[in-house]
Amino acid sequence: MALYATAATVLAAVEGRRGSIKGLVYASRFQNVKQLYALVCETQRYSAVLDAVIAGAGLLRAEKKLRPHLAKVQRRVSRNEDLLQVGARPGTASQVPRFVRVNTLKTSPDDAVDYFKRQGFSYQGRASSLGELRALKGKCFLLDPLLPELLVFPAQTDLHDHPLYRAGHLILQDKASCLPAMLLAPPPGSHVLDACAAPGNKTSHLAALLRNQGKIFAFDRDAGRLASMATLLARAGVSCCELAEEDFLAVSPSDQRYRQVQYILLDPSCSGSGMPGRSLEEPGAGTPSKARLQALAGFQQRALRHALTFPSLRRLVYSTCSLCQEENEDVVWDALQQNPGAFRLAPVLPSWPHRGLGTFPGAEHCLRASPETTLTGGFFVAVLERVEVSR
Ligand SMILES: C[S@@+](CC[C@H](N)C(=O)[O-])C[C@H]1O[C@@H](n2cnc3c(N)ncnc32)[C@H](O)[C@@H]1O
């Protein structure tokens, strides 16, 4: 009887006839948690029958179509590229390990390592080469050779249901996407502006580096993505961030609120051409059209030029998950030319193996990333710093 009720309610919910999944969980007939738990156990015993019922209703086909959207909802992201940051990747990208950033606002790498060891994972210590990351198998894991709070698991490891992830102690974030906050390196107490911030993985990383001391002004113009971001930040224990639904281009650099902003992270919308699996869900998305590239690069240039006008700015990180020169080196070169002698590219991570395309003098200070060269998603990072005038 319980099975029948559950299957019927699931079918109704999936077909959208009655309520939502939330409605299902909070349906008044489940008067207490024990009852609900018993019902779930009972349902699991009959899961094969339930599958047959759903398959009979033709729902598996629909589910397959909806799978990317369901995954986005489950992982609280709104775009395919964000899903790829935390999900399985096809092709060469399936070799990219699962990177897990330990959220130091809530725990420490040592405690996270202990937790995984108690769960039967085998800890191999801090890696000293990419080869060690590539060779990871089974239930083994490592600490990343570069980032002190980054755990590395074999590519197939799925931690989306892990209690530490659900509690905000772990952030599932690709290693390349950890570079911007790490390279911006704002000291605790400083004021930071995150110009295009949602869904907020890099903001939460910045907050961890600040130890929640100081202030992050985070902007995004997409209300839905900001809502996901608020959830993410709350779960991660971030308390130093002010979120605003605003077009960054309309944020005034002369506003007194931002007079102490010395650090800016600019991670604008991009083609996502570095996200290896996009072509699976959006055929052709890996190679953006000329018109789309022009539009994106136009916005990226305006945003970078605008960011460089904040009067107290000392250091800025510009990043994209694109591999297109138009969105990367060209944008940075444009900004440097607009501000001759005022900013320069900081020579960061000299041992990083994949550098900017040599399209202008100094472009080798930019960093690129890809599954083949750095065992990460495709990415670009440039660090601009104000040239101090000696008196
Ligand atoms: C690549 S995503 C940012 C990812 C984010 N930094 C993170 O690590 O989670 C780019 C974001 O820029 C936002 N955006 C685009 N144009 C904007 C604008 N003019 N002002 C503010 N945000 C903008 C988009 O809504 C999108 O959320």
XYZ file of C-alpha atoms and ligand atoms in Angstrom:
418
model
C 0.000 0.000 0.000
C 2.809 2.346 0.956
C 4.546 1.477 -2.290
C 1.467 2.245 -4.324
C 0.993 5.588 -2.605
C 4.624 6.538 -3.124
C 4.776 5.500 -6.758
C 1.558 7.336 -7.513
C 2.764 10.453 -5.776
C 6.150 10.295 -7.548
C 4.403 9.902 -10.881
C 2.105 12.784 -10.101
C 5.018 14.955 -9.052
C 7.089 14.077 -12.135
C 4.156 14.688 -14.412
C 3.661 18.011 -12.688
C 0.021 17.212 -11.890
C 0.321 17.627 -8.161
C 2.877 19.564 -6.130
C 6.643 19.344 -6.253
C 9.276 17.067 -4.739
C 9.223 19.403 -1.744
C 5.492 18.913 -1.587
C 6.067 15.191 -1.631
C 8.423 15.279 1.323
C 6.203 17.547 3.346
C 2.913 15.904 2.389
C 0.659 16.008 5.423
C 0.165 12.246 5.464
C 3.801 11.845 6.585
C 3.144 13.061 10.070
C 6.589 12.523 11.439
C 10.112 11.767 10.360
C 9.914 8.151 11.540
C 6.945 7.499 9.326
C 8.676 9.105 6.383
C 11.850 7.109 7.024
C 9.861 3.881 7.205
C 8.178 4.746 3.942
C 11.504 5.450 2.236
C 12.894 2.086 3.447
C 9.804 0.307 2.252
C 10.013 2.060 -1.106
C 13.671 1.114 -1.505
C 12.816 -2.578 -1.007
C 10.582 -2.284 -4.013
C 12.760 0.015 -6.102
C 12.930 -2.481 -8.980
C 9.127 -2.559 -9.139
C 9.070 1.227 -8.939
C 11.505 1.432 -11.866
C 9.209 -0.822 -13.854
C 6.205 1.376 -13.027
C 8.085 4.507 -14.125
C 9.480 2.834 -17.238
C 5.971 1.632 -18.103
C 4.779 5.220 -17.949
C 7.464 6.209 -20.484
C 9.070 8.410 -17.886
C 12.595 7.087 -18.209
C 12.815 8.607 -21.663
C 11.659 11.937 -20.291
C 14.062 11.641 -17.366
C 16.957 11.107 -19.777
C 16.039 14.301 -21.585
C 15.709 16.153 -18.314
C 18.838 14.721 -16.728
C 21.099 17.760 -17.308
C 18.416 20.067 -15.897
C 17.778 17.808 -12.906
C 21.508 17.660 -12.254
C 21.694 21.444 -12.345
C 18.885 21.716 -9.838
C 20.425 19.074 -7.567
C 23.799 20.769 -7.678
C 22.258 24.203 -7.341
C 23.831 25.629 -10.478
C 22.055 27.318 -13.333
C 24.386 26.889 -16.284
C 25.846 23.849 -17.954
C 29.395 25.123 -17.485
C 28.922 25.297 -13.720
C 27.602 21.773 -13.773
C 30.772 20.721 -15.562
C 32.880 22.398 -12.900
C 31.512 19.968 -10.376
C 30.400 17.023 -12.465
C 31.791 14.181 -14.521
C 33.532 15.190 -17.722
C 33.639 13.297 -20.968
C 36.538 12.767 -23.355
C 39.998 13.838 -22.273
C 38.405 15.658 -19.402
C 37.355 12.333 -17.874
C 41.018 12.078 -16.893
C 40.729 15.255 -14.822
C 40.838 14.277 -11.160
C 38.091 15.234 -8.724
C 39.414 18.274 -6.876
C 37.933 19.096 -3.496
C 38.708 22.356 -1.726
C 38.623 22.137 2.047
C 36.640 25.090 3.354
C 38.920 26.432 6.071
C 36.069 28.545 7.472
C 34.593 25.292 8.728
C 37.356 22.718 9.040
C 41.021 22.033 8.319
C 42.737 19.880 5.686
C 44.020 17.599 8.488
C 40.516 16.993 9.830
C 39.119 16.376 6.359
C 41.921 13.901 5.622
C 41.198 12.072 8.900
C 37.506 11.889 8.067
C 38.183 10.306 4.678
C 40.681 7.871 6.214
C 38.033 6.764 8.698
C 35.719 6.187 5.736
C 38.181 3.723 4.213
C 40.012 6.049 1.802
C 43.765 5.639 1.577
C 45.708 8.886 2.009
C 48.887 9.100 -0.092
C 50.287 12.375 1.300
C 51.060 15.564 -0.605
C 51.711 14.892 -4.278
C 54.930 16.146 -5.783
C 53.993 15.873 -9.454
C 51.059 15.843 -11.857
C 52.015 12.252 -12.657
C 50.950 11.225 -9.147
C 47.580 12.901 -9.689
C 47.161 11.152 -13.021
C 47.918 7.755 -11.450
C 45.278 8.025 -8.696
C 42.956 5.001 -8.547
C 40.239 3.412 -6.440
C 39.804 4.875 -2.959
C 43.159 6.687 -2.876
C 43.519 10.429 -2.458
C 46.253 13.056 -2.197
C 46.895 16.640 -1.277
C 47.547 18.840 -4.326
C 51.207 19.823 -4.834
C 50.320 23.524 -5.304
C 47.210 24.424 -3.333
C 47.465 23.725 0.374
C 43.732 23.058 0.930
C 43.012 21.009 -2.161
C 42.325 17.271 -1.904
C 42.582 15.212 -5.074
C 40.570 12.047 -5.757
C 40.307 9.806 -8.834
C 38.154 11.298 -11.605
C 35.151 9.043 -11.016
C 34.784 9.901 -7.319
C 31.351 11.383 -6.683
C 31.110 13.358 -3.459
C 27.866 15.223 -4.095
C 26.132 13.242 -1.371
C 29.064 13.312 1.024
C 28.093 14.674 4.458
C 31.086 17.032 4.537
C 30.070 18.499 1.181
C 26.474 18.880 2.284
C 27.639 20.606 5.471
C 29.791 23.100 3.546
C 33.088 21.722 4.852
C 34.107 20.751 1.330
C 33.670 22.692 -1.911
C 33.759 20.714 -5.159
C 35.831 23.048 -7.269
C 38.216 22.436 -10.120
C 41.838 23.257 -9.360
C 42.058 25.864 -12.137
C 39.040 27.640 -10.698
C 40.868 27.882 -7.348
C 43.725 29.863 -8.904
C 41.995 33.288 -9.081
C 41.345 33.665 -5.339
C 44.664 32.075 -4.449
C 46.541 34.508 -6.717
C 44.538 37.527 -5.600
C 45.565 36.565 -2.050
C 43.803 39.332 -0.121
C 45.061 39.471 3.470
C 42.511 39.186 6.324
C 40.889 42.557 7.013
C 41.073 43.810 3.429
C 38.233 44.952 1.197
C 37.642 42.903 -1.946
C 35.265 43.364 -4.859
C 33.983 40.289 -6.717
C 32.559 41.794 -9.905
C 30.722 38.834 -11.496
C 30.352 36.605 -8.516
C 27.575 34.021 -8.856
C 27.302 31.160 -8.110
C 30.048 32.029 -5.659
C 32.703 29.327 -5.454
C 35.462 31.882 -5.833
C 33.742 34.257 -3.401
C 33.664 31.545 -0.747
C 37.337 30.870 -1.422
C 38.088 34.594 -0.978
C 36.170 34.596 2.308
C 38.226 31.636 3.503
C 41.455 33.485 2.664
C 40.135 36.553 4.520
C 39.130 34.276 7.436
C 35.850 36.183 7.287
C 37.708 39.317 8.377
C 37.306 42.325 6.109
C 34.672 42.697 3.433
C 33.705 41.258 0.077
C 31.389 43.296 -2.153
C 29.948 40.712 -4.531
C 27.914 41.662 -7.611
C 25.958 39.736 -10.155
C 23.102 40.825 -12.358
C 21.359 37.432 -12.411
C 18.883 37.143 -9.543
C 18.511 33.363 -9.854
C 22.223 32.778 -9.690
C 22.496 35.153 -6.728
C 19.863 33.135 -4.883
C 21.928 29.947 -5.377
C 24.956 31.911 -4.262
C 23.295 33.025 -1.033
C 22.592 29.370 -0.207
C 26.149 28.348 -1.050
C 27.683 31.116 1.050
C 25.443 30.392 4.030
C 26.349 26.709 3.869
C 30.042 27.620 3.642
C 29.845 29.844 6.743
C 30.712 33.058 4.875
C 29.845 36.126 6.936
C 31.985 38.889 5.401
C 30.181 39.203 2.070
C 27.617 41.757 0.860
C 25.683 40.472 -2.154
C 24.118 42.876 -4.625
C 22.028 42.252 -7.728
C 23.688 44.856 -9.881
C 25.357 45.369 -13.236
C 29.028 45.731 -12.360
C 29.429 48.306 -15.114
C 26.995 50.522 -13.192
C 28.881 50.265 -9.878
C 30.507 53.614 -9.242
C 34.243 53.513 -8.425
C 33.866 56.859 -6.643
C 31.240 55.497 -4.216
C 32.673 55.947 -0.727
C 31.711 52.379 0.176
C 34.447 51.091 -2.134
C 37.178 53.538 -1.181
C 39.161 50.807 0.570
C 38.834 48.219 -2.180
C 42.377 47.166 -3.017
C 41.575 43.763 -4.523
C 39.230 42.926 -7.399
C 38.300 39.545 -8.821
C 36.838 39.735 -12.325
C 35.540 36.403 -13.605
C 33.072 37.571 -16.270
C 30.650 35.599 -18.423
C 32.564 33.889 -21.198
C 32.069 31.374 -23.984
C 32.996 28.489 -21.684
C 35.065 27.043 -24.517
C 37.468 25.604 -21.950
C 34.791 23.445 -20.383
C 35.444 20.168 -22.174
C 32.017 18.594 -21.950
C 29.912 21.477 -23.228
C 29.724 20.057 -26.712
C 27.847 17.054 -25.321
C 24.904 19.089 -24.145
C 25.160 21.993 -26.576
C 26.545 20.810 -29.898
C 28.888 23.451 -31.302
C 29.195 25.260 -27.993
C 32.913 24.449 -27.785
C 33.551 26.749 -30.769
C 31.675 30.005 -30.233
C 30.635 31.967 -33.317
C 32.561 35.103 -34.258
C 29.598 37.291 -33.356
C 29.229 35.692 -29.927
C 32.943 36.017 -29.265
C 32.857 39.679 -30.232
C 29.938 40.374 -27.933
C 31.547 38.542 -25.015
C 34.947 40.141 -25.568
C 33.303 43.569 -25.759
C 31.739 43.074 -22.325
C 34.914 41.600 -20.881
C 36.953 44.589 -22.095
C 34.483 47.093 -20.684
C 34.384 45.250 -17.358
C 38.171 45.081 -17.062
C 38.659 48.735 -18.029
C 35.978 49.676 -15.489
C 37.555 47.592 -12.714
C 40.899 49.302 -13.217
C 39.323 52.682 -12.419
C 38.700 51.857 -8.740
C 40.964 54.380 -7.041
C 42.526 52.221 -4.313
C 42.942 49.118 -6.458
C 46.312 47.420 -6.053
C 45.783 43.959 -7.470
C 43.237 42.446 -9.840
C 42.727 38.921 -11.110
C 41.028 38.448 -14.465
C 39.888 34.897 -15.273
C 37.712 32.975 -17.711
C 36.914 29.351 -18.451
C 37.516 30.093 -22.125
C 40.467 29.138 -24.281
C 39.824 31.832 -26.916
C 42.525 34.464 -27.299
C 39.833 37.118 -27.951
C 38.454 36.629 -24.414
C 41.828 36.321 -22.730
C 45.154 37.767 -23.897
C 43.391 40.310 -26.150
C 41.258 41.615 -23.262
C 44.263 41.930 -20.976
C 46.375 43.626 -23.656
C 43.574 46.105 -24.354
C 43.402 47.029 -20.652
C 47.168 47.438 -20.338
C 47.244 49.682 -23.386
C 44.406 51.786 -22.008
C 46.429 52.427 -18.836
C 50.001 52.811 -20.057
C 52.499 52.446 -17.237
C 49.817 52.213 -14.540
C 49.379 48.435 -14.333
C 51.538 45.467 -15.235
C 51.142 41.717 -15.337
C 52.465 40.125 -12.156
C 54.892 37.272 -12.833
C 52.996 34.547 -10.963
C 53.606 30.802 -10.536
C 56.791 30.542 -12.628
C 56.639 26.741 -12.520
C 53.077 26.547 -13.922
C 53.563 24.630 -17.185
C 50.978 26.279 -19.464
C 51.467 30.023 -20.139
C 49.605 32.765 -22.005
C 49.848 32.906 -25.790
C 52.791 35.074 -26.819
C 50.641 37.730 -28.472
C 52.249 40.713 -26.686
C 55.380 41.270 -24.583
C 54.824 39.866 -21.090
C 51.876 37.642 -22.058
C 53.850 34.686 -20.721
C 52.951 35.931 -17.230
C 49.340 34.891 -17.923
C 48.372 31.319 -17.033
C 46.426 28.878 -19.127
C 45.103 25.497 -18.056
C 43.715 22.441 -19.825
C 43.068 18.741 -19.173
C 46.136 17.819 -21.218
C 48.655 20.241 -19.686
C 47.530 20.801 -16.105
C 44.932 18.040 -15.490
C 42.224 20.650 -14.981
C 39.407 22.224 -16.940
C 40.380 24.773 -19.594
C 41.029 28.123 -17.935
C 42.828 31.468 -18.218
C 44.128 33.710 -15.423
C 45.974 37.029 -15.462
C 47.091 38.990 -12.414
C 47.372 42.743 -12.885
C 49.035 44.901 -10.279
C 49.325 48.653 -9.995
C 52.795 49.942 -10.712
C 53.905 51.783 -7.593
C 55.320 55.195 -8.381
C 58.475 55.758 -6.342
C 58.796 59.258 -4.894
C 31.698 32.912 -15.039
S 30.330 33.385 -14.090
C 31.045 33.767 -12.536
C 31.417 32.554 -11.722
C 31.789 32.916 -10.305
N 32.890 33.857 -10.262
C 32.151 31.700 -9.479
O 33.312 31.426 -9.266
O 31.246 31.010 -9.035
C 29.962 34.960 -14.706
C 28.857 35.691 -13.979
O 28.838 37.034 -14.432
C 27.526 37.497 -14.312
N 27.413 38.740 -15.100
C 27.351 38.878 -16.434
N 27.304 40.186 -16.761
C 27.367 40.884 -15.606
C 27.369 42.272 -15.282
N 27.287 43.204 -16.238
N 27.464 42.625 -13.990
C 27.534 41.689 -13.022
N 27.524 40.357 -13.263
C 27.443 39.965 -14.544
C 26.702 36.333 -14.821
O 25.380 36.425 -14.355
C 27.454 35.160 -14.224
O 26.881 34.781 -13.014
